[in-house]
Amino acid sequence: VLGLATLEVRGGKADAAVKRLEAFIEAHPQLPAARLSLAELLAKTGAPDERVTEVLVNAVRDEPAQPALRQALIDQRLRLGQVPAARQAAQEAVAALPQEPDLLERLARAQLAAGDRAQAGKTYNQLTTLAPARASGWLGLAQLRFLDKDLAGAEREVKRALEAEPASANAQRLLIQLT
């Protein structure tokens, strides 16, 4: 189905592709990948942002245990500058799926976007505890230290990120900028 929808889009028939995916989702409502594909297709074909958000909100409502759907909704809200809604979606996501590092990372980003550095710091600390081998929590802490003009602290956190993920291009780039 996704292959046919892609061909339809390439053939200039985006509306037909959207209808095909919507029909597929109606017949197979338990497939989160199809819902993500529909949201992506709508975004790529210039559908109103509200329509993309609606698809994601409905997907999360119908499949609350799917982290990818929750991530997409949070990302959509942040992309649109809907920081309070993004933060709410992230809080609900972490409450529903507390062991998902990607959701914790998005919650911290939403908290930071809302200007709540203290809460973002707590969330990034939770992330480093939950997933110490991932650079994202350490890099978030580095960002907070940098914002506080604590360059030595930021460098320390970046080094921790590199210990966790030596191949992290973001961490390598930050370390070069800080030294």
PDB file of C-alpha atoms in Angstrom:
ATOM      1  CA  VAL A   1       0.000   0.000   0.000  1.00  0.00           C
ATOM      2  CA  LEU A   2       2.797   2.424   0.888  1.00  0.00           C
ATOM      3  CA  GLY A   3       4.512   1.623  -2.402  1.00  0.00           C
ATOM      4  CA  LEU A   4       1.352   2.381  -4.368  1.00  0.00           C
ATOM      5  CA  ALA A   5       0.843   5.608  -2.458  1.00  0.00           C
ATOM      6  CA  THR A   6       4.418   6.635  -3.258  1.00  0.00           C
ATOM      7  CA  LEU A   7       3.848   5.945  -6.945  1.00  0.00           C
ATOM      8  CA  GLU A   8       0.655   7.974  -6.864  1.00  0.00           C
ATOM      9  CA  VAL A   9       2.464  10.918  -5.299  1.00  0.00           C
ATOM     10  CA  ARG A  10       5.215  10.706  -7.922  1.00  0.00           C
ATOM     11  CA  GLY A  11       2.538  10.598 -10.577  1.00  0.00           C
ATOM     12  CA  GLY A  12       1.008  13.820  -9.280  1.00  0.00           C
ATOM     13  CA  LYS A  13      -1.933  12.109  -7.610  1.00  0.00           C
ATOM     14  CA  ALA A  14      -1.327  13.044  -3.981  1.00  0.00           C
ATOM     15  CA  ASP A  15      -5.055  13.122  -3.205  1.00  0.00           C
ATOM     16  CA  ALA A  16      -5.408   9.537  -4.401  1.00  0.00           C
ATOM     17  CA  ALA A  17      -2.429   8.506  -2.269  1.00  0.00           C
ATOM     18  CA  VAL A  18      -3.966  10.133   0.809  1.00  0.00           C
ATOM     19  CA  LYS A  19      -7.292   8.411   0.161  1.00  0.00           C
ATOM     20  CA  ARG A  20      -5.523   5.072  -0.315  1.00  0.00           C
ATOM     21  CA  LEU A  21      -3.693   5.412   3.004  1.00  0.00           C
ATOM     22  CA  GLU A  22      -6.817   6.571   4.831  1.00  0.00           C
ATOM     23  CA  ALA A  23      -8.731   3.552   3.523  1.00  0.00           C
ATOM     24  CA  PHE A  24      -5.892   1.249   4.529  1.00  0.00           C
ATOM     25  CA  ILE A  25      -5.817   2.708   8.040  1.00  0.00           C
ATOM     26  CA  GLU A  26      -9.562   2.318   8.365  1.00  0.00           C
ATOM     27  CA  ALA A  27      -9.240  -1.351   7.396  1.00  0.00           C
ATOM     28  CA  HIS A  28      -6.123  -1.869   9.558  1.00  0.00           C
ATOM     29  CA  PRO A  29      -6.349   0.588  12.465  1.00  0.00           C
ATOM     30  CA  GLN A  30      -3.672  -1.151  14.525  1.00  0.00           C
ATOM     31  CA  LEU A  31      -0.743  -0.308  12.235  1.00  0.00           C
ATOM     32  CA  PRO A  32       1.111   2.727  13.602  1.00  0.00           C
ATOM     33  CA  ALA A  33       3.502   2.819  10.631  1.00  0.00           C
ATOM     34  CA  ALA A  34       0.578   3.498   8.304  1.00  0.00           C
ATOM     35  CA  ARG A  35      -0.583   6.392  10.479  1.00  0.00           C
ATOM     36  CA  LEU A  36       2.919   7.855  10.521  1.00  0.00           C
ATOM     37  CA  SER A  37       3.102   7.473   6.763  1.00  0.00           C
ATOM     38  CA  LEU A  38      -0.192   9.309   6.362  1.00  0.00           C
ATOM     39  CA  ALA A  39       1.001  12.185   8.539  1.00  0.00           C
ATOM     40  CA  GLU A  40       4.278  12.376   6.597  1.00  0.00           C
ATOM     41  CA  LEU A  41       2.458  12.245   3.271  1.00  0.00           C
ATOM     42  CA  LEU A  42       0.098  15.013   4.321  1.00  0.00           C
ATOM     43  CA  ALA A  43       3.024  17.163   5.461  1.00  0.00           C
ATOM     44  CA  LYS A  44       4.994  16.546   2.256  1.00  0.00           C
ATOM     45  CA  THR A  45       2.041  17.339   0.022  1.00  0.00           C
ATOM     46  CA  GLY A  46       1.282  20.645   1.706  1.00  0.00           C
ATOM     47  CA  ALA A  47      -1.769  19.692   3.720  1.00  0.00           C
ATOM     48  CA  PRO A  48      -2.701  22.182   6.440  1.00  0.00           C
ATOM     49  CA  ASP A  49      -0.672  21.735   9.622  1.00  0.00           C
ATOM     50  CA  GLU A  50      -3.925  21.241  11.536  1.00  0.00           C
ATOM     51  CA  ARG A  51      -4.741  18.190   9.408  1.00  0.00           C
ATOM     52  CA  VAL A  52      -1.341  16.611  10.077  1.00  0.00           C
ATOM     53  CA  THR A  53      -1.732  17.316  13.793  1.00  0.00           C
ATOM     54  CA  GLU A  54      -5.241  15.847  13.759  1.00  0.00           C
ATOM     55  CA  VAL A  55      -3.968  12.605  12.230  1.00  0.00           C
ATOM     56  CA  LEU A  56      -1.280  12.347  14.901  1.00  0.00           C
ATOM     57  CA  VAL A  57      -3.620  13.215  17.786  1.00  0.00           C
ATOM     58  CA  ASN A  58      -6.068  10.552  16.628  1.00  0.00           C
ATOM     59  CA  ALA A  59      -3.245   8.048  16.183  1.00  0.00           C
ATOM     60  CA  VAL A  60      -1.983   8.615  19.730  1.00  0.00           C
ATOM     61  CA  ARG A  61      -5.523   8.367  21.081  1.00  0.00           C
ATOM     62  CA  ASP A  62      -6.073   5.062  19.273  1.00  0.00           C
ATOM     63  CA  GLU A  63      -2.578   3.626  19.892  1.00  0.00           C
ATOM     64  CA  PRO A  64      -1.337   5.165  23.165  1.00  0.00           C
ATOM     65  CA  ALA A  65       1.400   2.546  23.673  1.00  0.00           C
ATOM     66  CA  GLN A  66       3.198   3.427  20.420  1.00  0.00           C
ATOM     67  CA  PRO A  67       6.167   5.681  21.184  1.00  0.00           C
ATOM     68  CA  ALA A  68       6.782   6.577  17.523  1.00  0.00           C
ATOM     69  CA  LEU A  69       3.316   8.123  17.251  1.00  0.00           C
ATOM     70  CA  ARG A  70       3.831  10.106  20.435  1.00  0.00           C
ATOM     71  CA  GLN A  71       7.246  11.282  19.231  1.00  0.00           C
ATOM     72  CA  ALA A  72       5.769  12.441  15.943  1.00  0.00           C
ATOM     73  CA  LEU A  73       3.022  14.394  17.726  1.00  0.00           C
ATOM     74  CA  ILE A  74       5.485  16.101  20.064  1.00  0.00           C
ATOM     75  CA  ASP A  75       7.781  16.937  17.142  1.00  0.00           C
ATOM     76  CA  GLN A  76       4.850  18.317  15.135  1.00  0.00           C
ATOM     77  CA  ARG A  77       3.750  20.531  18.015  1.00  0.00           C
ATOM     78  CA  LEU A  78       7.297  21.809  18.552  1.00  0.00           C
ATOM     79  CA  ARG A  79       7.748  22.420  14.822  1.00  0.00           C
ATOM     80  CA  LEU A  80       4.589  24.532  14.819  1.00  0.00           C
ATOM     81  CA  GLY A  81       5.713  26.480  17.867  1.00  0.00           C
ATOM     82  CA  GLN A  82       2.894  25.047  19.978  1.00  0.00           C
ATOM     83  CA  VAL A  83       5.143  24.748  23.011  1.00  0.00           C
ATOM     84  CA  PRO A  84       2.451  24.299  25.706  1.00  0.00           C
ATOM     85  CA  ALA A  85       0.739  21.602  23.625  1.00  0.00           C
ATOM     86  CA  ALA A  86       4.087  19.934  22.906  1.00  0.00           C
ATOM     87  CA  ARG A  87       4.941  19.952  26.586  1.00  0.00           C
ATOM     88  CA  GLN A  88       1.550  18.490  27.483  1.00  0.00           C
ATOM     89  CA  ALA A  89       1.900  15.773  24.849  1.00  0.00           C
ATOM     90  CA  ALA A  90       5.407  14.971  26.099  1.00  0.00           C
ATOM     91  CA  GLN A  91       4.282  14.804  29.735  1.00  0.00           C
ATOM     92  CA  GLU A  92       1.452  12.451  28.786  1.00  0.00           C
ATOM     93  CA  ALA A  93       3.851  10.363  26.707  1.00  0.00           C
ATOM     94  CA  VAL A  94       6.350   9.972  29.547  1.00  0.00           C
ATOM     95  CA  ALA A  95       3.559   9.181  31.998  1.00  0.00           C
ATOM     96  CA  ALA A  96       2.293   6.439  29.659  1.00  0.00           C
ATOM     97  CA  LEU A  97       5.727   5.121  28.639  1.00  0.00           C
ATOM     98  CA  PRO A  98       8.242   6.112  31.337  1.00  0.00           C
ATOM     99  CA  GLN A  99      10.985   3.764  30.094  1.00  0.00           C
ATOM    100  CA  GLU A 100      11.233   5.348  26.614  1.00  0.00           C
ATOM    101  CA  PRO A 101      14.388   7.489  26.410  1.00  0.00           C
ATOM    102  CA  ASP A 102      13.279   9.237  23.212  1.00  0.00           C
ATOM    103  CA  LEU A 103      10.143  10.477  24.949  1.00  0.00           C
ATOM    104  CA  LEU A 104      12.109  11.729  27.955  1.00  0.00           C
ATOM    105  CA  GLU A 105      14.451  13.578  25.609  1.00  0.00           C
ATOM    106  CA  ARG A 106      11.505  15.226  23.871  1.00  0.00           C
ATOM    107  CA  LEU A 107       9.979  16.188  27.205  1.00  0.00           C
ATOM    108  CA  ALA A 108      13.225  17.908  28.181  1.00  0.00           C
ATOM    109  CA  ARG A 109      13.310  19.744  24.842  1.00  0.00           C
ATOM    110  CA  ALA A 110       9.706  20.876  25.302  1.00  0.00           C
ATOM    111  CA  GLN A 111      10.454  22.035  28.844  1.00  0.00           C
ATOM    112  CA  LEU A 112      13.471  23.962  27.591  1.00  0.00           C
ATOM    113  CA  ALA A 113      11.409  25.495  24.784  1.00  0.00           C
ATOM    114  CA  ALA A 114       8.916  26.603  27.447  1.00  0.00           C
ATOM    115  CA  GLY A 115      11.750  28.298  29.325  1.00  0.00           C
ATOM    116  CA  ASP A 116      11.744  25.859  32.231  1.00  0.00           C
ATOM    117  CA  ARG A 117      15.482  25.142  32.481  1.00  0.00           C
ATOM    118  CA  ALA A 118      15.259  23.663  35.971  1.00  0.00           C
ATOM    119  CA  GLN A 119      12.687  21.068  34.943  1.00  0.00           C
ATOM    120  CA  ALA A 120      14.548  20.348  31.705  1.00  0.00           C
ATOM    121  CA  GLY A 121      17.678  19.712  33.772  1.00  0.00           C
ATOM    122  CA  LYS A 122      15.826  17.250  35.979  1.00  0.00           C
ATOM    123  CA  THR A 123      14.452  15.479  32.925  1.00  0.00           C
ATOM    124  CA  TYR A 124      17.871  15.301  31.253  1.00  0.00           C
ATOM    125  CA  ASN A 125      19.251  13.849  34.504  1.00  0.00           C
ATOM    126  CA  GLN A 126      16.480  11.228  34.439  1.00  0.00           C
ATOM    127  CA  LEU A 127      17.454  10.462  30.855  1.00  0.00           C
ATOM    128  CA  THR A 128      21.115   9.950  31.759  1.00  0.00           C
ATOM    129  CA  THR A 129      20.021   7.583  34.525  1.00  0.00           C
ATOM    130  CA  LEU A 130      17.641   5.657  32.272  1.00  0.00           C
ATOM    131  CA  ALA A 131      19.972   5.542  29.262  1.00  0.00           C
ATOM    132  CA  PRO A 132      23.539   6.372  30.345  1.00  0.00           C
ATOM    133  CA  ALA A 133      24.948   4.925  27.116  1.00  0.00           C
ATOM    134  CA  ARG A 134      23.114   7.503  24.999  1.00  0.00           C
ATOM    135  CA  ALA A 135      24.653  10.872  24.268  1.00  0.00           C
ATOM    136  CA  SER A 136      21.388  12.833  24.128  1.00  0.00           C
ATOM    137  CA  GLY A 137      20.924  13.241  27.887  1.00  0.00           C
ATOM    138  CA  TRP A 138      24.503  14.358  28.404  1.00  0.00           C
ATOM    139  CA  LEU A 139      24.253  16.756  25.468  1.00  0.00           C
ATOM    140  CA  GLY A 140      21.073  18.234  26.910  1.00  0.00           C
ATOM    141  CA  LEU A 141      22.856  18.833  30.188  1.00  0.00           C
ATOM    142  CA  ALA A 142      25.750  20.389  28.263  1.00  0.00           C
ATOM    143  CA  GLN A 143      23.334  22.720  26.513  1.00  0.00           C
ATOM    144  CA  LEU A 144      21.897  23.814  29.852  1.00  0.00           C
ATOM    145  CA  ARG A 145      25.370  24.408  31.286  1.00  0.00           C
ATOM    146  CA  PHE A 146      26.278  26.423  28.189  1.00  0.00           C
ATOM    147  CA  LEU A 147      23.133  28.537  28.570  1.00  0.00           C
ATOM    148  CA  ASP A 148      24.175  29.187  32.160  1.00  0.00           C
ATOM    149  CA  LYS A 149      27.612  30.250  30.851  1.00  0.00           C
ATOM    150  CA  ASP A 150      29.249  27.325  32.659  1.00  0.00           C
ATOM    151  CA  LEU A 151      31.637  26.382  29.864  1.00  0.00           C
ATOM    152  CA  ALA A 152      33.704  23.999  31.997  1.00  0.00           C
ATOM    153  CA  GLY A 153      30.518  22.180  33.032  1.00  0.00           C
ATOM    154  CA  ALA A 154      29.314  22.069  29.430  1.00  0.00           C
ATOM    155  CA  GLU A 155      32.645  20.596  28.317  1.00  0.00           C
ATOM    156  CA  ARG A 156      32.451  17.985  31.092  1.00  0.00           C
ATOM    157  CA  GLU A 157      28.956  16.919  29.952  1.00  0.00           C
ATOM    158  CA  VAL A 158      30.057  16.755  26.312  1.00  0.00           C
ATOM    159  CA  LYS A 159      32.930  14.490  27.326  1.00  0.00           C
ATOM    160  CA  ARG A 160      30.431  12.256  29.117  1.00  0.00           C
ATOM    161  CA  ALA A 161      28.375  12.198  25.923  1.00  0.00           C
ATOM    162  CA  LEU A 162      31.457  11.080  24.003  1.00  0.00           C
ATOM    163  CA  GLU A 163      32.151   8.372  26.584  1.00  0.00           C
ATOM    164  CA  ALA A 164      28.594   7.153  26.029  1.00  0.00           C
ATOM    165  CA  GLU A 165      28.700   7.442  22.231  1.00  0.00           C
ATOM    166  CA  PRO A 166      32.225   8.003  20.888  1.00  0.00           C
ATOM    167  CA  ALA A 167      30.918   8.354  17.328  1.00  0.00           C
ATOM    168  CA  SER A 168      28.395  11.087  18.194  1.00  0.00           C
ATOM    169  CA  ALA A 169      28.953  13.811  15.610  1.00  0.00           C
ATOM    170  CA  ASN A 170      26.966  16.308  17.700  1.00  0.00           C
ATOM    171  CA  ALA A 171      29.140  15.694  20.738  1.00  0.00           C
ATOM    172  CA  GLN A 172      32.344  15.905  18.699  1.00  0.00           C
ATOM    173  CA  ARG A 173      31.217  19.164  17.129  1.00  0.00           C
ATOM    174  CA  LEU A 174      30.273  20.650  20.519  1.00  0.00           C
ATOM    175  CA  LEU A 175      33.577  19.645  22.063  1.00  0.00           C
ATOM    176  CA  ILE A 176      35.451  21.412  19.268  1.00  0.00           C
ATOM    177  CA  GLN A 177      33.343  24.534  19.799  1.00  0.00           C
ATOM    178  CA  LEU A 178      33.905  24.491  23.557  1.00  0.00           C
ATOM    179  CA  THR A 179      37.685  23.973  23.454  1.00  0.00           C
TER     180      THR A 179
END
